Coordinates of C-alpha atoms in Angstrom, one line a residue:
K1 CA 0.0 0.0 0.0
M2 CA 1.2 3.5 -0.8
G3 CA 0.1 6.6 1.1
V4 CA -0.7 10.0 -0.3
V5 CA 2.5 11.5 1.0
Q6 CA 4.5 8.6 -0.6
M7 CA 2.5 9.0 -3.8
A8 CA 3.0 12.8 -4.2
P9 CA 6.6 12.8 -5.5
K10 CA 5.8 10.1 -8.0
A11 CA 2.7 12.0 -9.2
L12 CA 4.8 15.2 -9.6
A13 CA 7.4 13.3 -11.6
L14 CA 4.6 11.8 -13.7
A15 CA 3.0 15.2 -14.4
I16 CA 6.4 16.6 -15.6
A17 CA 7.1 13.5 -17.7
C18 CA 3.7 13.7 -19.3
M19 CA 4.4 17.3 -20.4
V20 CA 7.6 16.0 -22.1
C21 CA 6.0 12.9 -23.6
P22 CA 2.2 13.6 -23.9
A23 CA 1.7 11.0 -26.6
N24 CA 1.3 8.0 -24.3
G25 CA 1.4 9.4 -20.8
L26 CA 4.1 6.8 -19.7
V27 CA 7.2 7.3 -17.7
N28 CA 9.7 4.9 -16.2
V29 CA 10.5 5.5 -12.5
P30 CA 12.6 3.5 -10.1
G31 CA 10.8 0.3 -9.1
G32 CA 8.4 0.2 -12.0
T33 CA 6.4 2.2 -14.6
M34 CA 4.1 5.0 -13.9
S35 CA 1.2 6.0 -16.2
L36 CA -1.6 8.5 -16.3
V37 CA -4.9 6.9 -17.2
Q38 CA -8.4 8.2 -17.5
N39 CA -11.1 6.6 -15.3
H40 CA -14.7 6.2 -16.3
G41 CA -15.5 9.7 -15.0
G42 CA -13.1 11.3 -17.5
H43 CA -10.5 12.2 -14.8
A44 CA -6.9 11.2 -14.8
G45 CA -5.5 8.8 -12.3
V46 CA -2.1 7.7 -11.4
G47 CA -1.2 4.1 -11.9
F48 CA 2.0 2.4 -10.6
S49 CA 3.0 -1.1 -11.4
N50 CA 5.9 -3.3 -12.3
A51 CA 4.1 -4.6 -15.3
L52 CA 1.9 -1.9 -16.6
A53 CA -1.5 -2.4 -18.3
C54 CA -2.7 1.0 -19.3
R55 CA -6.5 1.3 -19.8
K56 CA -6.6 4.5 -21.8
P57 CA -3.8 7.1 -22.4
L58 CA -4.4 10.6 -21.3
T59 CA -5.0 13.0 -24.2
A60 CA -4.6 16.8 -24.4
S61 CA -8.3 17.2 -24.1
A62 CA -8.5 15.4 -20.7
P63 CA -8.0 17.5 -17.6
L64 CA -5.0 16.5 -15.5
A65 CA -6.0 15.5 -12.0
I66 CA -4.1 13.7 -9.3
R67 CA -6.4 11.2 -7.6
G68 CA -7.8 12.9 -4.6
G69 CA -6.9 16.3 -5.8
A70 CA -8.1 19.1 -8.0
A71 CA -7.7 19.2 -11.8
A72 CA -4.4 20.8 -13.0
S73 CA -4.8 24.1 -14.8
S74 CA -2.6 23.2 -17.8
T75 CA -2.8 20.4 -20.3
A76 CA 0.0 18.2 -21.6
G77 CA 0.0 19.9 -24.9
D78 CA 0.7 23.4 -23.6
I79 CA 4.5 22.8 -23.4
P80 CA 6.4 21.7 -26.5
P81 CA 9.1 19.1 -26.3
P82 CA 12.5 20.5 -25.5
A83 CA 14.9 20.8 -28.4
K84 CA 17.4 18.0 -28.6
F85 CA 21.1 18.6 -29.6
G86 CA 23.1 15.6 -30.6
V87 CA 24.9 13.9 -33.4
G88 CA 21.8 14.0 -35.6
T89 CA 21.5 17.8 -35.2
V90 CA 25.2 18.3 -36.1
L91 CA 24.8 16.0 -39.2
A92 CA 21.7 17.9 -40.3
F93 CA 23.5 21.2 -40.1
A94 CA 26.5 19.8 -41.9
K95 CA 24.3 18.5 -44.7
A96 CA 22.6 21.9 -45.1
Q97 CA 25.8 23.9 -45.0
L98 CA 28.0 21.4 -46.8
L99 CA 29.3 23.8 -49.5
P100 CA 30.5 26.6 -47.2
I101 CA 32.0 24.1 -44.8
G102 CA 33.9 22.5 -47.6
L103 CA 35.2 25.8 -48.9
L104 CA 36.3 26.9 -45.4
W105 CA 38.1 23.6 -45.2
A106 CA 39.7 24.2 -48.6
I107 CA 41.0 27.6 -47.6
L108 CA 42.3 26.6 -44.1
F109 CA 43.8 23.3 -45.3
G110 CA 45.3 24.9 -48.4
L111 CA 47.0 27.6 -46.3
C112 CA 48.2 25.4 -43.5
Y113 CA 49.2 22.3 -45.6
P114 CA 49.8 23.5 -49.2
S115 CA 51.9 20.5 -50.1
A116 CA 48.8 18.2 -49.9
G117 CA 46.8 20.4 -52.2
V118 CA 49.7 20.7 -54.7
A119 CA 50.1 16.9 -54.7
F120 CA 46.3 16.4 -55.2
G121 CA 46.4 18.9 -58.1
E122 CA 48.4 16.4 -60.1
F123 CA 45.4 14.0 -60.3
P124 CA 43.3 14.2 -63.5
I125 CA 40.1 14.7 -61.5
V126 CA 41.1 18.3 -60.8
K127 CA 41.5 19.0 -64.5
Y128 CA 38.1 17.5 -65.3
A129 CA 36.1 18.8 -62.3
P130 CA 34.4 21.6 -64.4
H131 CA 33.5 19.0 -67.0
G132 CA 31.9 16.9 -64.2
I133 CA 29.8 19.8 -63.0
F134 CA 28.3 20.5 -66.4
F135 CA 27.8 16.8 -67.1
V136 CA 25.8 16.5 -63.9
G137 CA 24.0 19.7 -64.9
G138 CA 23.0 18.0 -68.2
L139 CA 21.8 14.9 -66.4
M140 CA 19.5 17.0 -64.2
L141 CA 18.5 19.5 -66.9
R142 CA 14.8 19.4 -67.7
T143 CA 13.6 20.1 -71.2
A144 CA 10.8 22.4 -69.9
E145 CA 13.4 24.4 -67.9
A146 CA 15.5 24.8 -71.1
K147 CA 12.5 26.1 -73.1
E148 CA 11.6 28.5 -70.3
A149 CA 15.2 29.8 -70.2
V150 CA 15.2 30.5 -74.0
R151 CA 12.0 32.5 -73.7
A152 CA 13.2 34.5 -70.7
Y153 CA 14.5 37.4 -72.6
K154 CA 14.2 39.8 -69.6
A155 CA 16.4 37.6 -67.5
I156 CA 18.9 37.1 -70.3
L157 CA 19.2 40.8 -71.0
L158 CA 19.5 41.6 -67.4
G159 CA 22.1 39.0 -66.8
V160 CA 24.2 39.9 -69.8
S161 CA 24.1 43.6 -69.3
S162 CA 24.8 43.3 -65.6
I163 CA 27.8 41.1 -66.2
L164 CA 29.4 42.9 -69.1
F165 CA 28.7 46.5 -68.1
F166 CA 26.7 47.4 -65.0
T167 CA 28.6 45.4 -62.3
S168 CA 31.9 46.6 -63.9
A169 CA 30.9 50.2 -63.9
I170 CA 29.5 50.1 -60.3
G171 CA 32.4 48.1 -58.9
V172 CA 35.1 50.3 -60.4
Q173 CA 33.4 53.4 -58.8
V174 CA 33.5 51.6 -55.4
V175 CA 37.2 50.9 -55.8
K176 CA 37.9 54.5 -56.7
L177 CA 35.9 55.8 -53.7
L178 CA 37.7 53.3 -51.3
P179 CA 41.2 52.9 -52.7
L180 CA 43.5 50.4 -51.2
P181 CA 46.8 51.5 -49.6
V182 CA 48.9 49.8 -52.3
R183 CA 48.2 51.1 -55.9
D184 CA 48.8 47.6 -57.4
F185 CA 46.1 46.2 -55.2
S186 CA 43.5 48.7 -56.4
I187 CA 44.5 47.9 -60.0
G188 CA 44.0 44.2 -59.3
A189 CA 40.6 44.7 -57.6
A190 CA 39.4 46.9 -60.5
L191 CA 40.7 44.4 -63.1
F192 CA 38.9 41.5 -61.3
I193 CA 35.6 43.5 -61.1
C194 CA 35.7 44.1 -64.9
M195 CA 35.8 40.4 -65.7
P196 CA 32.8 38.4 -67.0
C197 CA 31.1 35.7 -65.0
T198 CA 32.7 32.5 -63.9
I199 CA 32.3 29.5 -66.2
Q200 CA 32.1 27.0 -63.3
S201 CA 31.0 28.2 -59.9
G202 CA 28.2 30.6 -60.8
A203 CA 26.1 28.0 -62.6
A204 CA 27.0 25.3 -60.0
L205 CA 25.8 27.5 -57.2
S206 CA 22.6 28.4 -58.9
L207 CA 22.0 24.7 -59.5
K208 CA 22.5 23.9 -55.8
A209 CA 20.2 26.8 -54.9
G210 CA 17.4 25.5 -57.0
G211 CA 17.7 28.1 -59.8
N212 CA 17.0 27.6 -63.5
F213 CA 20.2 25.8 -64.6
A214 CA 19.5 26.2 -68.3
L215 CA 19.2 30.0 -67.8
S216 CA 22.4 30.0 -65.8
L217 CA 24.3 28.1 -68.5
L218 CA 22.9 30.3 -71.3
I219 CA 23.9 33.5 -69.6
T220 CA 27.3 32.0 -68.8
V221 CA 28.0 31.0 -72.4
L222 CA 26.9 34.4 -73.8
C223 CA 28.9 36.4 -71.3
S224 CA 32.0 34.2 -71.4
T225 CA 32.1 34.5 -75.2
G226 CA 31.1 38.1 -75.3
G227 CA 33.5 39.0 -72.5
I228 CA 36.4 38.0 -74.6
F229 CA 35.7 40.9 -76.9
T230 CA 34.3 43.4 -74.3
V231 CA 36.9 43.0 -71.5
P232 CA 39.7 44.9 -73.2
L233 CA 37.3 47.8 -74.0
V234 CA 35.9 47.8 -70.4
L235 CA 39.4 47.8 -68.9
D236 CA 40.5 50.7 -71.2
R237 CA 37.4 52.9 -70.9
I238 CA 36.1 52.2 -67.5
A239 CA 39.0 51.1 -65.4
D240 CA 41.8 52.9 -67.2
I241 CA 44.0 49.8 -67.3
G242 CA 46.1 48.5 -70.1
G243 CA 44.6 49.9 -73.3
G244 CA 45.2 47.9 -76.5
V245 CA 45.6 44.5 -74.9
R246 CA 44.7 41.5 -77.1
L247 CA 43.3 38.2 -76.0
P248 CA 43.6 34.7 -77.6
V249 CA 40.0 34.7 -78.7
T250 CA 39.9 31.4 -80.6
A251 CA 41.6 29.4 -77.9
M252 CA 39.3 30.8 -75.2
V253 CA 36.1 30.0 -77.2
L254 CA 37.3 26.4 -77.8
K255 CA 38.1 26.1 -74.1
L256 CA 34.5 27.2 -73.3
V257 CA 33.0 24.7 -75.7
E258 CA 35.2 21.9 -74.3
T259 CA 34.6 22.7 -70.6
A260 CA 30.9 23.6 -70.6
L261 CA 28.9 22.9 -73.8
L262 CA 30.1 19.4 -74.7
P263 CA 29.7 17.9 -71.1
L264 CA 26.3 19.5 -70.8
M265 CA 25.1 18.1 -74.1
A266 CA 26.5 14.6 -73.2
G267 CA 24.7 14.6 -69.9
K268 CA 21.4 15.7 -71.5
I269 CA 21.7 13.0 -74.2
C270 CA 22.4 10.3 -71.6
A271 CA 19.4 11.3 -69.5
S272 CA 17.1 11.6 -72.5
S273 CA 18.1 8.3 -74.2
S274 CA 17.7 6.0 -71.2
K275 CA 14.8 5.7 -68.8
R276 CA 17.1 3.8 -66.4
I277 CA 19.6 6.7 -66.3
K278 CA 16.7 9.1 -65.8
S279 CA 15.4 7.0 -62.9
I280 CA 18.9 6.9 -61.3
V281 CA 19.2 10.6 -61.6
K282 CA 15.9 11.1 -59.9
N283 CA 16.6 8.7 -57.1
Y284 CA 20.2 9.8 -56.4
R285 CA 19.9 13.6 -56.8
F286 CA 21.4 14.1 -53.3
Y287 CA 24.6 12.1 -54.2
L288 CA 24.9 13.9 -57.5
S289 CA 24.7 17.2 -55.6
L290 CA 27.5 15.9 -53.3
F291 CA 29.6 15.2 -56.4
V292 CA 29.0 18.8 -57.6
T293 CA 30.0 20.1 -54.2
F294 CA 33.2 18.0 -54.3
C295 CA 34.1 19.4 -57.7
V296 CA 33.5 23.0 -56.6
V297 CA 35.6 22.6 -53.5
I298 CA 38.7 20.8 -54.9
T299 CA 39.4 23.6 -57.4
P300 CA 39.9 26.5 -55.0
W301 CA 41.7 24.1 -52.6
V302 CA 44.3 23.3 -55.2
Q303 CA 44.6 26.9 -56.3
I304 CA 45.0 28.2 -52.8
S305 CA 47.6 25.5 -52.1
R306 CA 49.6 26.4 -55.2
S307 CA 49.5 30.1 -54.3
A308 CA 50.5 29.4 -50.7
S309 CA 53.4 27.2 -51.8
Q310 CA 54.7 29.9 -54.1
G311 CA 54.6 32.4 -51.2
V312 CA 52.0 34.7 -52.7
F313 CA 50.3 35.3 -49.3
H314 CA 53.6 36.2 -47.7
L315 CA 54.0 39.3 -49.9
V316 CA 51.5 41.3 -47.9
S317 CA 50.6 41.9 -44.3
A318 CA 47.4 40.7 -42.6
S319 CA 46.0 44.2 -42.6
D320 CA 46.5 44.4 -46.4
V321 CA 44.7 41.1 -46.9
T322 CA 41.9 42.2 -44.6
G323 CA 41.5 45.4 -46.6
I324 CA 41.3 43.6 -49.9
V325 CA 38.8 41.1 -48.6
A326 CA 36.6 43.8 -47.1
L327 CA 36.6 45.9 -50.3
L328 CA 35.8 43.0 -52.6
S329 CA 33.2 41.7 -50.1
L330 CA 31.5 45.1 -50.2
T331 CA 31.5 45.2 -54.0
H332 CA 30.1 41.6 -54.2
F333 CA 27.2 42.5 -51.8
V334 CA 26.5 45.5 -54.0
F335 CA 26.4 43.2 -57.1
L336 CA 24.1 40.8 -55.2
G337 CA 21.8 43.7 -54.2
W338 CA 21.7 45.1 -57.7
T339 CA 20.9 41.8 -59.4
F340 CA 18.3 40.8 -56.8
V341 CA 16.4 44.1 -56.8
T342 CA 16.4 44.5 -60.6
S343 CA 15.3 40.9 -61.0
R344 CA 12.3 41.5 -58.7
M345 CA 11.5 44.8 -60.5
L346 CA 11.3 42.9 -63.8
G347 CA 9.0 40.3 -62.2
L348 CA 11.3 37.2 -62.7
T349 CA 10.4 34.0 -61.1
T350 CA 12.3 32.8 -58.0
A351 CA 14.3 30.2 -60.0
M352 CA 15.3 32.8 -62.6
T353 CA 16.1 35.3 -59.9
K354 CA 18.5 32.8 -58.3
S355 CA 20.2 32.2 -61.6
V356 CA 20.7 35.9 -62.4
V357 CA 21.9 36.7 -58.9
F358 CA 24.5 34.0 -58.6
V359 CA 25.8 34.1 -62.2
A360 CA 25.7 37.9 -62.7
S361 CA 27.4 38.6 -59.3
S362 CA 30.4 36.4 -59.8
K363 CA 33.6 37.2 -61.6
T364 CA 36.0 34.8 -63.3
L365 CA 39.5 34.2 -62.0
P366 CA 41.2 32.4 -64.9
L367 CA 40.5 35.2 -67.4
A368 CA 41.7 37.8 -64.8
L369 CA 45.0 35.9 -64.5
M370 CA 45.3 35.6 -68.2
M371 CA 44.7 39.4 -68.6
I372 CA 47.4 40.1 -66.0
G373 CA 49.8 38.0 -68.2
V374 CA 49.2 40.1 -71.2
L375 CA 49.2 43.5 -69.5
P376 CA 52.2 45.8 -70.2
A377 CA 54.9 45.7 -67.6
R378 CA 54.5 49.4 -66.9
I379 CA 51.1 48.7 -65.3
G380 CA 52.6 47.4 -62.0
D381 CA 53.9 44.3 -60.2
K382 CA 51.9 41.4 -61.6
G383 CA 52.2 39.3 -58.5
L384 CA 50.6 42.1 -56.4
I385 CA 48.0 42.7 -59.0
A386 CA 47.1 39.0 -59.0
L387 CA 46.5 38.8 -55.2
P388 CA 43.2 40.8 -55.1
C389 CA 41.9 38.6 -58.0
I390 CA 42.7 35.4 -56.0
L391 CA 41.2 36.7 -52.8
G392 CA 38.2 38.2 -54.6
H393 CA 37.5 34.8 -56.2
F394 CA 37.5 32.9 -52.9
T395 CA 35.6 35.7 -51.1
Q396 CA 32.7 35.6 -53.6
I397 CA 32.5 31.8 -53.5
M398 CA 32.3 31.8 -49.7
I399 CA 29.6 34.5 -49.5
D400 CA 27.6 32.8 -52.2
S401 CA 27.9 29.4 -50.7
F402 CA 26.3 30.7 -47.4
L403 CA 23.6 32.5 -49.4
V404 CA 22.9 29.3 -51.4
S405 CA 22.3 27.3 -48.1
A406 CA 20.2 30.1 -46.5
W407 CA 18.1 30.7 -49.6
K408 CA 17.5 27.0 -50.3
K409 CA 16.5 26.4 -46.6
A410 CA 14.1 29.3 -46.7
D411 CA 12.4 28.0 -49.8
D412 CA 12.2 24.5 -48.3
D413 CA 10.7 25.9 -45.1
E414 CA 8.1 27.8 -47.1
D415 CA 7.2 24.7 -49.1
D416 CA 6.8 22.7 -45.9
A417 CA 4.5 25.4 -44.5
E418 CA 2.3 25.3 -47.5

């Protein structure tokens, strides 16, 4: 037999436990199992036994009453279950933020252990990583998406004009208003800002964010091809850098076709010609996304490792690096704001807005380094000019990778709410 005084602590423990686990009203206590059951009068009673046989679990609609006492003023459903933090939470966060985490690792590991990245750069997978990104993009490319992209003349015009003119003009003015202490750094920042969009990361980020990949690719191809002809003019007239420089146009166009167009067409043909491949792509989209993330991460890792091994980052102080990163981060946020606001003003869909934002806000590093190679020697020290281009490239990828994760999560939460 158990008295009321002896029963009170167990009843209190039971009441607290039922708030945490209201679904069944059960809790294990020393010496047996305690439950909250409803009697025939609709009130809750305490049961205590070593082998429990519960007659009817307490529900949120039933008043909580300890036998021999008054009904409690709150119900089991008033207090939500406490948030749990464990391995599952960490893994879920890592899954959602995989790209920025990977890029942070690439930067830190490349700076601390450059020899590993340099050695990894000798493997063929690094050379063909861009091909892999566009091949997967072709596998996942929907025909309806491609048709929609071709008809989206507003998005195409906005993306092309922003990449080839507006972002360059706006960014150069920002650099002139906030010049860096070393003149060569300002030249490098202005040169990087005048470049067209990236061939690889912009389209890959828009793909991961849920943008219209066909539109991203179309804008990338148009601007990468057109930029070959417009960049010298933009550098001369807007940035006042190296007038009269000439670029290897034919070689750059062939490189674009090999890197982007052919892999994309191969992926699309594979997905369209086989139902089995189409089913595999549908069922393993997450793993294909992991592969794209891997290809995006290894390229800057190898580039940072090579730059670190050559002592590029030892040429300047920490304050110089901080100033360069701050200036190029500011210009990138200005580009993101410009493309987002203008996309909304033109009434573009969310998918098209993502494509325009990520592609039109990014600048290409390879063409910038190529431009530095053909600049006249009188312009300045080419190593110092190259540093803002390298830092700007990694800065924009880091910012965009966090934006991709946040934007994708916001859209997923909105879909779940609907």
